[in-house]
CSV table of C-alpha atoms and ligand atoms in Angstrom, one decimal:
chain,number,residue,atom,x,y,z
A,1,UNK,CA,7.4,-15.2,-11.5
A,2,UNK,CA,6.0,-12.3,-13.3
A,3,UNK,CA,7.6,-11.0,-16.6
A,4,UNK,CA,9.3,-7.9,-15.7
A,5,UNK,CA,12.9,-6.6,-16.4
A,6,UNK,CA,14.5,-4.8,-13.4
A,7,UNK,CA,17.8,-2.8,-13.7
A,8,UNK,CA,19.9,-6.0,-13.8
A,9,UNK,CA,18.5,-6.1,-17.0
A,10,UNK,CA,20.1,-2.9,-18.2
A,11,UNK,CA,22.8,-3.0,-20.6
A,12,UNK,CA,25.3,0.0,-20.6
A,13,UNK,CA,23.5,3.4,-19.9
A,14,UNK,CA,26.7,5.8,-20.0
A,15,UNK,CA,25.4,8.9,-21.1
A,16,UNK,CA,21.6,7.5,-21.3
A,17,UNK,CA,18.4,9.4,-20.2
A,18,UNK,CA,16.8,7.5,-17.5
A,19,UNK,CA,12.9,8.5,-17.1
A,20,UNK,CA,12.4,7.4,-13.7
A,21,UNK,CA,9.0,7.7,-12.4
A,22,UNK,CA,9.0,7.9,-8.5
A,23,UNK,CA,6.5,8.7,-5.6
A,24,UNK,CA,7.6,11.9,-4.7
A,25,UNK,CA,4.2,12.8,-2.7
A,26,UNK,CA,5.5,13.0,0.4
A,27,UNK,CA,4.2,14.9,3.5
A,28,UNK,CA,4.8,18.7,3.4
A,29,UNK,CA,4.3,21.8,6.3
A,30,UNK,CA,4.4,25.3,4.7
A,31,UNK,CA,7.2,24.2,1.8
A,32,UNK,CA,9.4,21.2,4.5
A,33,UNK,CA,8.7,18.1,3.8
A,34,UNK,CA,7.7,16.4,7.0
A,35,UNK,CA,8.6,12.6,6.2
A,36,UNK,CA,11.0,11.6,3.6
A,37,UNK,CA,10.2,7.7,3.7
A,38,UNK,CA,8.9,7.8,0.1
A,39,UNK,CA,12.3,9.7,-1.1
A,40,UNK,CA,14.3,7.4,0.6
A,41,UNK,CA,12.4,4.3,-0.3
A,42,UNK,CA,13.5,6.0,-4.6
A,43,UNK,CA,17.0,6.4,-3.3
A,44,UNK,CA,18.4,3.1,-4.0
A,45,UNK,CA,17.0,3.3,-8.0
A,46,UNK,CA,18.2,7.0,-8.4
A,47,UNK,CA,21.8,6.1,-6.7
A,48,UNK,CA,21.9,3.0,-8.9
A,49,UNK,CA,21.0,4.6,-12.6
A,50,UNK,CA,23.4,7.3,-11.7
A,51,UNK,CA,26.1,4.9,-10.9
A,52,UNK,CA,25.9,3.5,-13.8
A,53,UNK,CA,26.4,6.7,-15.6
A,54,UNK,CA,22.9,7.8,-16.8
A,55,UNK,CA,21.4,10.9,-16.6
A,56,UNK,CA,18.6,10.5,-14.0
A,57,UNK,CA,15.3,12.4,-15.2
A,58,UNK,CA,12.5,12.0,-12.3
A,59,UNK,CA,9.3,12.5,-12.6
A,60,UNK,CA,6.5,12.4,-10.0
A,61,UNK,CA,3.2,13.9,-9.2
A,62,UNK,CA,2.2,16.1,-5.7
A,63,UNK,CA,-1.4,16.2,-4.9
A,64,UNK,CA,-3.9,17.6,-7.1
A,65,UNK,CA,-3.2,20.5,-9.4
A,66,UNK,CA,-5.9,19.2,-11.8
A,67,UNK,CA,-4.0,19.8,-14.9
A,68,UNK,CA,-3.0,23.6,-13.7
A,69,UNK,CA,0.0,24.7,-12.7
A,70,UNK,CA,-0.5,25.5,-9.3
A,71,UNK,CA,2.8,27.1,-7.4
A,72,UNK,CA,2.5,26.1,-4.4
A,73,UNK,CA,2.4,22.0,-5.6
A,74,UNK,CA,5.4,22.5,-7.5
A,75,UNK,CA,8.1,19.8,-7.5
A,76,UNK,CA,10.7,22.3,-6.9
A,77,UNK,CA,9.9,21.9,-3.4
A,78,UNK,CA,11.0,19.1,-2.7
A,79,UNK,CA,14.8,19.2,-4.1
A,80,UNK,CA,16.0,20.2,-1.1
A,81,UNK,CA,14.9,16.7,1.0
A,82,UNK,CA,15.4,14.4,-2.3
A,83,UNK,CA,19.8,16.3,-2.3
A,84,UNK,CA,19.3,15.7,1.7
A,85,UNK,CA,18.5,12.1,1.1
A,86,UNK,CA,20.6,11.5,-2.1
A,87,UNK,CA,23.7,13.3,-0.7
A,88,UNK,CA,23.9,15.0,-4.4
A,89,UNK,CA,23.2,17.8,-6.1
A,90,UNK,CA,19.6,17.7,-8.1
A,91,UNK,CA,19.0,19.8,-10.7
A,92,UNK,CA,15.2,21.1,-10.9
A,93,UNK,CA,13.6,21.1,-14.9
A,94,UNK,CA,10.2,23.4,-14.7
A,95,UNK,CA,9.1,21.4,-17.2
A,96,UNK,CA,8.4,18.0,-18.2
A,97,UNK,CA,8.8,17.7,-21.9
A,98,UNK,CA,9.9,19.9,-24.7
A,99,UNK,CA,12.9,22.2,-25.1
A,100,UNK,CA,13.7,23.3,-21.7
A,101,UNK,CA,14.1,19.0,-20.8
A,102,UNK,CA,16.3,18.6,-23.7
A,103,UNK,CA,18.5,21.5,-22.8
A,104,UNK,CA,18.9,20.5,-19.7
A,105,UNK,CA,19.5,17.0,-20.8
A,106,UNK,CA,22.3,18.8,-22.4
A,107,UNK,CA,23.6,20.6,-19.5
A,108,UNK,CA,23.4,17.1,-17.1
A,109,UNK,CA,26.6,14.6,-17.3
A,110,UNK,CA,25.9,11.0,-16.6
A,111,UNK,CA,25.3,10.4,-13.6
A,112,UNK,CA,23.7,13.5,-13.0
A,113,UNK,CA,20.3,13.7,-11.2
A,114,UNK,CA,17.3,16.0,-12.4
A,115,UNK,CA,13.4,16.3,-11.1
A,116,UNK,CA,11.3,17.6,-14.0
A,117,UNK,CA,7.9,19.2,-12.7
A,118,UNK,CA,4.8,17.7,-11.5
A,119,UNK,CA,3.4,15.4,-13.9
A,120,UNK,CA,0.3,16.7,-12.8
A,121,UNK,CA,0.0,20.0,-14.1
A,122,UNK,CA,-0.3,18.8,-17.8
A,123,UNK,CA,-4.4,17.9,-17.9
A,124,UNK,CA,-2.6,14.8,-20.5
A,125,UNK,CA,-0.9,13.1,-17.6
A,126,UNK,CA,-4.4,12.0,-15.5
A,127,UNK,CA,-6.3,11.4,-18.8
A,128,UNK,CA,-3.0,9.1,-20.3
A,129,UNK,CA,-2.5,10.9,-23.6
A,130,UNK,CA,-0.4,9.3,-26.0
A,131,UNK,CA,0.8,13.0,-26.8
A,132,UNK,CA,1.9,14.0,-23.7
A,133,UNK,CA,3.5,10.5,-23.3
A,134,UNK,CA,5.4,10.6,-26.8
A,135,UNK,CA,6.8,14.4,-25.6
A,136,UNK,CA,7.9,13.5,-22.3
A,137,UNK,CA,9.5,9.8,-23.9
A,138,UNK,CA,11.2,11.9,-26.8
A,139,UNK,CA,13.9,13.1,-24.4
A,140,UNK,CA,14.5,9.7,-22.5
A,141,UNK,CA,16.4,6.6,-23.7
A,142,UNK,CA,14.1,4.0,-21.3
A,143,UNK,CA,12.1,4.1,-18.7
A,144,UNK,CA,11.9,3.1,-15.2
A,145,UNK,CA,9.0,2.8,-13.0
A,146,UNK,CA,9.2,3.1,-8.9
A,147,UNK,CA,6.2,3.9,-7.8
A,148,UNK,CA,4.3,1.1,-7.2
A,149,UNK,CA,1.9,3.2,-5.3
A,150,UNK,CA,1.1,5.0,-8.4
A,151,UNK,CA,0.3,1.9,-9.8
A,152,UNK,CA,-3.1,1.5,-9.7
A,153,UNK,CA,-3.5,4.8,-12.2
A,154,UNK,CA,-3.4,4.1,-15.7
A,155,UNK,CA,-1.6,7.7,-15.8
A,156,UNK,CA,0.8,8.8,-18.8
A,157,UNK,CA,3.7,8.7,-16.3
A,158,UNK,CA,2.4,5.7,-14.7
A,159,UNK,CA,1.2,3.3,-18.0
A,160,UNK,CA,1.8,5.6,-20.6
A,161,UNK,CA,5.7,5.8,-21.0
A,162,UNK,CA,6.0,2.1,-20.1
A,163,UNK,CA,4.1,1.7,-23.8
A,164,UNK,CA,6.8,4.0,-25.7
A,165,UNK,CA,9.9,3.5,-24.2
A,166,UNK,CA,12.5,0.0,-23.1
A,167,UNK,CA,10.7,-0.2,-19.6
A,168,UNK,CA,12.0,-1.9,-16.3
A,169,UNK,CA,11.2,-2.0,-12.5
A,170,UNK,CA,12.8,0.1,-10.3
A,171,UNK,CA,14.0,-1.3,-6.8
A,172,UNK,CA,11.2,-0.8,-4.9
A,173,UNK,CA,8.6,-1.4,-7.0
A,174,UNK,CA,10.6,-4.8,-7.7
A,175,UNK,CA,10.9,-5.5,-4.0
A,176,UNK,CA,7.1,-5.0,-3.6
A,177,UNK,CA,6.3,-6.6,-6.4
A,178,UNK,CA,8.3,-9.8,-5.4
A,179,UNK,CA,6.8,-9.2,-1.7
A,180,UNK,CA,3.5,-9.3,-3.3
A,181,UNK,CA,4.1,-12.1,-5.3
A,182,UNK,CA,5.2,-14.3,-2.3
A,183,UNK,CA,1.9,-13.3,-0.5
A,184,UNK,CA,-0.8,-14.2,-3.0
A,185,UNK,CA,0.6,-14.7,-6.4
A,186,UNK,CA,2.4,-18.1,-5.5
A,187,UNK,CA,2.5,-18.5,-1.7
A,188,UNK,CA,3.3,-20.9,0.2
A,189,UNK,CA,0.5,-22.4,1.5
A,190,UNK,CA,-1.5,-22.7,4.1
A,191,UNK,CA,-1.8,-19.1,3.7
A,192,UNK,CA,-4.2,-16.9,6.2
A,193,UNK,CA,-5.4,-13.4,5.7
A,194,UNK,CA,-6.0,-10.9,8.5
A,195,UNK,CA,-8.8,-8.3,7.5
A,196,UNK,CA,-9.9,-5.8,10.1
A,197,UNK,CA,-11.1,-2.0,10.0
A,198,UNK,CA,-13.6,-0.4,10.2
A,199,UNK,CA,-16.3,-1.4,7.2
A,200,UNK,CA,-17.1,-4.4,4.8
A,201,UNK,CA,-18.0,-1.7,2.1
A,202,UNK,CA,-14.4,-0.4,1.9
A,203,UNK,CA,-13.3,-3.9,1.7
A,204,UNK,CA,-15.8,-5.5,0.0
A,205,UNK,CA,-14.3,-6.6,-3.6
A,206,UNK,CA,-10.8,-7.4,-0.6
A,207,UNK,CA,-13.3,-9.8,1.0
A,208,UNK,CA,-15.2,-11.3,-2.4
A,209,UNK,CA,-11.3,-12.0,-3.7
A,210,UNK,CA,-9.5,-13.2,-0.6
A,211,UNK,CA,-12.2,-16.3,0.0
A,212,UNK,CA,-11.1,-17.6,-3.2
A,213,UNK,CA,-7.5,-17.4,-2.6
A,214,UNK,CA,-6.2,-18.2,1.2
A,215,UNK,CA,-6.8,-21.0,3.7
A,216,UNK,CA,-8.4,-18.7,6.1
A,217,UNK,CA,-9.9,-15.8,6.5
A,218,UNK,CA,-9.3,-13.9,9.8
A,219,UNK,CA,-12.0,-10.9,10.1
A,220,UNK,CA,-11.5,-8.4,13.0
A,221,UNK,CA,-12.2,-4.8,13.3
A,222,UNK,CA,-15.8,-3.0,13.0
A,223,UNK,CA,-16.3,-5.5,10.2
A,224,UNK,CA,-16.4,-8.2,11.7
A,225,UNK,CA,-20.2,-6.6,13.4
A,226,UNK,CA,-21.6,-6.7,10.3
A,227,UNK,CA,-20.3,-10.7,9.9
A,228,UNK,CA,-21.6,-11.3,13.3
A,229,UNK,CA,-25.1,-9.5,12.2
A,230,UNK,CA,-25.3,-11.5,9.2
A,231,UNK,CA,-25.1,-14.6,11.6
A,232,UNK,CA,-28.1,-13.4,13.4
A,233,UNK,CA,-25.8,-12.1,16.4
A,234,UNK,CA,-26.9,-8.8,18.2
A,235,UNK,CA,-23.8,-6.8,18.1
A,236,UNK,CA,-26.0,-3.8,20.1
A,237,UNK,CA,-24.5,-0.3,19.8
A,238,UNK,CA,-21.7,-1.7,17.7
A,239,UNK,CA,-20.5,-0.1,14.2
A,240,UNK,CA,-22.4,-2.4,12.1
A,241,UNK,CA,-23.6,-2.0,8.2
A,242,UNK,CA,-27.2,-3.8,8.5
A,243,UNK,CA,-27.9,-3.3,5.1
A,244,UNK,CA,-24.6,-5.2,4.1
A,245,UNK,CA,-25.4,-8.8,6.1
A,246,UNK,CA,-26.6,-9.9,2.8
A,247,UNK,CA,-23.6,-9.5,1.3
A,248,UNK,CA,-21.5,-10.8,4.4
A,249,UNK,CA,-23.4,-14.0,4.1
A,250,UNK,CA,-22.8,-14.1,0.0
A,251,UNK,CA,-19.2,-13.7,1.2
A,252,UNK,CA,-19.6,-16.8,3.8
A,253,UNK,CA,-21.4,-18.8,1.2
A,254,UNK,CA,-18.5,-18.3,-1.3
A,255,UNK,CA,-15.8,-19.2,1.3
A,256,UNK,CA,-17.5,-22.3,2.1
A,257,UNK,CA,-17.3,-23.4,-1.1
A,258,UNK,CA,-13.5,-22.3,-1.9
A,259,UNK,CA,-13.0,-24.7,1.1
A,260,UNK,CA,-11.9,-21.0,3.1
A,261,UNK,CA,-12.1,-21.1,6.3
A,262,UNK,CA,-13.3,-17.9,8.0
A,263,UNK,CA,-12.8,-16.9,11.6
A,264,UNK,CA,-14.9,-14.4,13.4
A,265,UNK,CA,-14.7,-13.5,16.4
A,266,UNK,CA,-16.4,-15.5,19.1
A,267,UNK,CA,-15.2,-13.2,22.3
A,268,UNK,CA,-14.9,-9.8,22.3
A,269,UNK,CA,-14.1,-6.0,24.4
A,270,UNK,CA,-17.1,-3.9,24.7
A,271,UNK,CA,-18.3,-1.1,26.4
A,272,UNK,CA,-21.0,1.6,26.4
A,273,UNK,CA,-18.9,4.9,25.6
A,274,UNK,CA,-16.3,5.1,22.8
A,275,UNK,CA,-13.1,6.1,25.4
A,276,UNK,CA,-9.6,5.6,26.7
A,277,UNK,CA,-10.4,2.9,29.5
A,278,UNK,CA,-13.4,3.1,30.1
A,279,UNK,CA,-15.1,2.4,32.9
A,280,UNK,CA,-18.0,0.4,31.3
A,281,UNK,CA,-15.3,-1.6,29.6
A,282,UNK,CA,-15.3,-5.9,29.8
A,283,UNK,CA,-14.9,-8.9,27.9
A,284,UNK,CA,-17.8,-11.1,26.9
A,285,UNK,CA,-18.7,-14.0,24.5
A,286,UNK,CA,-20.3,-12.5,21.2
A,287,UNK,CA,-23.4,-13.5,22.5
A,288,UNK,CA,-23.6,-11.7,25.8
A,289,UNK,CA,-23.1,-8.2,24.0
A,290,UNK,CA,-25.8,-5.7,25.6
A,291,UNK,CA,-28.0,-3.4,23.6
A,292,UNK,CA,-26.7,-0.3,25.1
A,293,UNK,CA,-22.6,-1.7,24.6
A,294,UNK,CA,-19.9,-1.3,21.6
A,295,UNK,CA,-17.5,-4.1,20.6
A,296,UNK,CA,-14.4,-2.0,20.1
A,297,UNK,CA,-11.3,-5.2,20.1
A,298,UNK,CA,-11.5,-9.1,19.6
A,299,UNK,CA,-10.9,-10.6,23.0
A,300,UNK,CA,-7.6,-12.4,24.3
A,301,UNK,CA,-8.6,-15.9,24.2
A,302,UNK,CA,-10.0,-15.2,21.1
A,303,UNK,CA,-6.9,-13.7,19.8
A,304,UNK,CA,-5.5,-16.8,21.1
A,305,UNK,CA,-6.8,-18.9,19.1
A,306,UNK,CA,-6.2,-16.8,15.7
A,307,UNK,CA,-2.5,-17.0,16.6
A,308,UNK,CA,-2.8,-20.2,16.7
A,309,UNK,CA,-4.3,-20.6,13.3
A,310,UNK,CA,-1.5,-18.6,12.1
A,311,UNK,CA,0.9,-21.1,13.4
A,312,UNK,CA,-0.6,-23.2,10.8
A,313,UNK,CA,0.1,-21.0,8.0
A,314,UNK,CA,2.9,-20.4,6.3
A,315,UNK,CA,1.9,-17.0,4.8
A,316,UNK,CA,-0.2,-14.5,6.0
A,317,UNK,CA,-1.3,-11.5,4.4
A,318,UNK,CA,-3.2,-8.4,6.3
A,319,UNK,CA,-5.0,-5.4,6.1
A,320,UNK,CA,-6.9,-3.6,8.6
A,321,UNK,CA,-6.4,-3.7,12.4
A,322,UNK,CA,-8.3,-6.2,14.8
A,323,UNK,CA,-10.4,-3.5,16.7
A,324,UNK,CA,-10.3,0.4,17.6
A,325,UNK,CA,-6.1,0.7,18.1
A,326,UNK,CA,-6.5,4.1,18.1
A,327,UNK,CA,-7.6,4.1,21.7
A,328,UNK,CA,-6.6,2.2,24.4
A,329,UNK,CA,-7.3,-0.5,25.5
A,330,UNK,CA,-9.0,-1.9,22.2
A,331,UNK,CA,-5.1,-2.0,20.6
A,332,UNK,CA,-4.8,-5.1,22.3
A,333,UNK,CA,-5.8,-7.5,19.9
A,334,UNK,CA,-4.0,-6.0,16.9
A,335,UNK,CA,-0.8,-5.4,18.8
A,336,UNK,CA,-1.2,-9.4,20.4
A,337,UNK,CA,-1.6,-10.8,16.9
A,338,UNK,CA,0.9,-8.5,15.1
A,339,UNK,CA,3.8,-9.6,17.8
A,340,UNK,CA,2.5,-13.5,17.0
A,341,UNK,CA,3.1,-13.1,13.2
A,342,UNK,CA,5.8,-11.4,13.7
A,343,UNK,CA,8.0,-13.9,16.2
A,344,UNK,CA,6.5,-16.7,13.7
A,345,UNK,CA,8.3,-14.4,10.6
A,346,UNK,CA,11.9,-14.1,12.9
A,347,UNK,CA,11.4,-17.6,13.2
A,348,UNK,CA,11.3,-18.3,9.8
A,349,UNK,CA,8.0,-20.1,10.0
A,350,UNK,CA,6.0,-17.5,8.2
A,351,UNK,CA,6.2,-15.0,5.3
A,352,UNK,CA,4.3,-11.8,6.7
A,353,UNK,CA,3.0,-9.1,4.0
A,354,UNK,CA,0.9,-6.1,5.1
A,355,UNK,CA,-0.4,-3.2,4.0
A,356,UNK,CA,-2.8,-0.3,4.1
A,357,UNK,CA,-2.2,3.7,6.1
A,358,UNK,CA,-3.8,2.2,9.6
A,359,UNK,CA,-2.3,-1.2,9.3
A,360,UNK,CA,1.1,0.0,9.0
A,361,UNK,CA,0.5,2.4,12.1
A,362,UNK,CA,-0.9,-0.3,13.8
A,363,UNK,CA,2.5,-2.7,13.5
A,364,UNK,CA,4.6,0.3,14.1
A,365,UNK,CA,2.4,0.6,17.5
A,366,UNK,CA,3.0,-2.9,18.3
A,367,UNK,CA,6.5,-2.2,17.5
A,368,UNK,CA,7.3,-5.1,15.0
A,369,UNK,CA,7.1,-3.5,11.6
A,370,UNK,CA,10.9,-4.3,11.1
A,371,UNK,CA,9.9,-8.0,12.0
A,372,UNK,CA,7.3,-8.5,8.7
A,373,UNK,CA,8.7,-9.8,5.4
A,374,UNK,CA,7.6,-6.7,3.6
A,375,UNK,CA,5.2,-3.9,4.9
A,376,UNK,CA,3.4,-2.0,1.8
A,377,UNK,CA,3.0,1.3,2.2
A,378,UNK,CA,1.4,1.7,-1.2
A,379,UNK,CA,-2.3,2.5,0.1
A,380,UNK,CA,-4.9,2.2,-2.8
A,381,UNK,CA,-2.4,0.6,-4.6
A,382,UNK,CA,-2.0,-2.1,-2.4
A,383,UNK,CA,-6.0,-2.9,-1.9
A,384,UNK,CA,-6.1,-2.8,-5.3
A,385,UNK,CA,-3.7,-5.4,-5.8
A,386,UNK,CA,-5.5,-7.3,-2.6
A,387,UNK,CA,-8.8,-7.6,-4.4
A,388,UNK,CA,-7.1,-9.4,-7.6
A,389,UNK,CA,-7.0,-6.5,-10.1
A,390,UNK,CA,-4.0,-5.7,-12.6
A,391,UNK,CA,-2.3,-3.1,-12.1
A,392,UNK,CA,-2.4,-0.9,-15.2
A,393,UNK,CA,1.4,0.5,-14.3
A,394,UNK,CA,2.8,-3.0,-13.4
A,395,UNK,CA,0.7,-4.5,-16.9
A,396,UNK,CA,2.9,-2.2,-19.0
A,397,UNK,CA,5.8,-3.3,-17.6
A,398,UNK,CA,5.2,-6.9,-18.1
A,399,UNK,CA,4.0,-6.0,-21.5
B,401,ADP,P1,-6.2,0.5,6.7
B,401,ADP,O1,-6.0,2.0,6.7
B,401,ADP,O2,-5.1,-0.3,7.3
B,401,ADP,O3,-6.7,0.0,5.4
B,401,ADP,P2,-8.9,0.9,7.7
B,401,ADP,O4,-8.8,2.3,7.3
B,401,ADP,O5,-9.8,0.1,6.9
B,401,ADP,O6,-7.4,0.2,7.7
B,401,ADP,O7,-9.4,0.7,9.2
B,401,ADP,C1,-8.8,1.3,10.3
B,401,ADP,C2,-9.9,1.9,11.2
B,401,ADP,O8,-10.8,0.9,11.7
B,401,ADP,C3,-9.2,2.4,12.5
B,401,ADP,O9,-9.4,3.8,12.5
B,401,ADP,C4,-9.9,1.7,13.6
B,401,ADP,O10,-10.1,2.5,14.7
B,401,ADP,C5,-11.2,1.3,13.0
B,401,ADP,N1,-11.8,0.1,13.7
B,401,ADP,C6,-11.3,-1.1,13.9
B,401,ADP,N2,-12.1,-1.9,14.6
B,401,ADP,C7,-13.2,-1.1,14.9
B,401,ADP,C8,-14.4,-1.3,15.7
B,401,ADP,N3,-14.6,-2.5,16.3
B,401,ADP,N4,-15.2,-0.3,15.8
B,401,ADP,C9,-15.0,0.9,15.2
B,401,ADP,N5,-13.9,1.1,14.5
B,401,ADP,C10,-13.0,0.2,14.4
B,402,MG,MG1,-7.3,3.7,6.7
């Protein structure tokens, strides 16, 4: 298990100043935030640090003011939805370091909850200056990190205060952490991984790192064409990168020698216009796709068979959906596997991580996202992690 202290490691914090860094980037119509997931998903480490009688400093970016204070990406905005979630008053700091923090440090009892402002209009926080990192830390006691989606920046919020300051994991960057852990770090095997969407290139360095690492590699999705390509199959009208089959068959090459089993598709759902149902739409073996036709889903018998494979398996991880979910009927695949993995998790058969923006929708379409054993929401942060990289915000904290 990886080196990390989380708040069980905290001694006494009465009176201490907590520098919590959080994902506060949430969704937002003219000034209302639209979806509070990522506040509630903080709320566990705020409510905890302020039980224990620190003085809770947050600190988060929102979007991209480029080093510029730009009003209308101000942190004050969201106060209103983090009190909503928190069921306590928040104080708002325009400021992140300097004077106006340490009065209101002063002003704060423990327990008390601040936001400071977005990390992001100091030009120091992106670039990871040590000065802007040694300001901010000179008002905190230790640091805590919850934004595992944040991660995969080596920002001075992210990395930088982890280097200056006592540094632990917050909650939910400990949950995903040990999610994350369980999936690829030290799983238990045989362990399967589900890549779909719609490109190899997004996924390549995924790919490169998950033949080396699981039992078998299930590839759906638009990618998938270029695998089939790469085989010498004619996937006709079908999203396909033809200048990638090299690559694909690199990527075969390597599995084969990891002893990696990969699974493409050998029956798929085509048809000739990209549609809701339509009327051109059948099922045919990979071989039988016409020029003039898309494949837009992996077939049912086919599906079939991959949850069968996963009943081998004892931990799958995923990204990317099967075929086109968006648009029915091409969900069918995604939602037929999904609802496999996820009676095999209720069962206790298999540990189920997934992650990426589509994927997640995906699940939530098929209407077992509560069934995984942990569903990332981290984006880049999780892909990152998925193609073997450290982390520079989870390396300081194991530091
Ligand atoms: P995630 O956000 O989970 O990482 P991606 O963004 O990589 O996933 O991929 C999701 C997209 O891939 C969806 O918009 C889906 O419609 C598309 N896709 C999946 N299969 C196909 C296909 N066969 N043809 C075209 N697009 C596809
Ligand atoms: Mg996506």
């Amino acid at each position: 298990m990886s080196a990390f202290k989380t708040l069980d490691d905290l001694g006494d914090v009465t009176g201490k100043v907590a520098l919590v860094r959080v994902d506060f980037n949430v969704p937002m119509n003219d000034g209302v935030v639209t979806d509070d997931t990522r506040i509630r998903a903080a709320a566990p480490t705020i409510l905890q640090l302020a039980e224990k009688g620190a003085k809770v400093l947050l600190l988060a970016h929102f979007g991209r003011p480029k080093g510029e204070r730009v009003p209308s990406m101000s942190l004050s905005m969201v106060v209103g939805a983090v009190e909503k979630v928190l069921g306590k008053e928040v104080m708002f700091v325009p400021e992140v370091a300097g004077d106006v923090v340490k009065q209101a440090v002063g002003i704060l009892r423990a327990g008390d909850i601040a936001i400071l402002e977005n990390t992001r209009f100091w030009k120091g926080e992106e670039k990871n200056e040590a000065e802007l990192a040694a300001a901010i830390a000179a008002n905190g006691d230790f640091y805590v990190n919850d934004a595992f989606s944040a991660a995969h920046r080596a920002h001075a919020s992210t990395e930088g205060l982890a280097r200056v300051l006592p540094a632990y994991a917050g909650r939910s960057m400990q949950a995903e952490l040990e999610a994350l852990e369980k999936a690829l770090g030290a799983p238990e095997k045989p362990v399967a991984a589900v890549v779909g969407g719609a490109k190899v290139s997004s996924k390549l360095d995924v790919l490169k790192h998950l033949v080396t690492q699981v039992d078998h590699l299930i590839i759906g999705g638009g990618m998938a064409n270029t695998f089939l390509a790469a085989k010498g199959v004619d996937v006709g009208k079908s999203l396909c990168e033809h200048d990638l089959t090299g690559t694909a068959n690199e990527i075969l090459d390597t599995a084969d020698q990891s002893g990696c089993t990969v699974h493409l598709p050998y029956e798929v759902v085509v048809s000739k216009e990209f549609a809701a149902n339509p009327p051109s739409l059948r099922t045919c073996n990979v071989h039988e796709v016409a020029a003039d036709e898309m494949i837009l889903d992996v077939g049912p018998l086919a599906v079939e068979a991959l949850g069968d494979v996963l009943k081998t398996c004892r931990t799958v991880v995923w990204n990317g959906p099967l075929g086109a979910f968006e648009t029915v009927p091409f969900d069918a695949a995604t939602v037929a596997l999904a609802r496999t993995a996820a009676a095999l998790t209720r069962e206790g058969s298999l540990t189920s991580v997934a992650g990426g923006g589509d994927t997640v929708a995906a699940l939530h379409h098929a209407g077992v996202a509560e069934d995984f054993s942990y569903i990332s929401t981290a984006g880049g942060a999780f892909l990152e992690w998925m193609e073997g990289r450290e982390l520079p915000g989870v390396a300081a904290l194991e530091a």
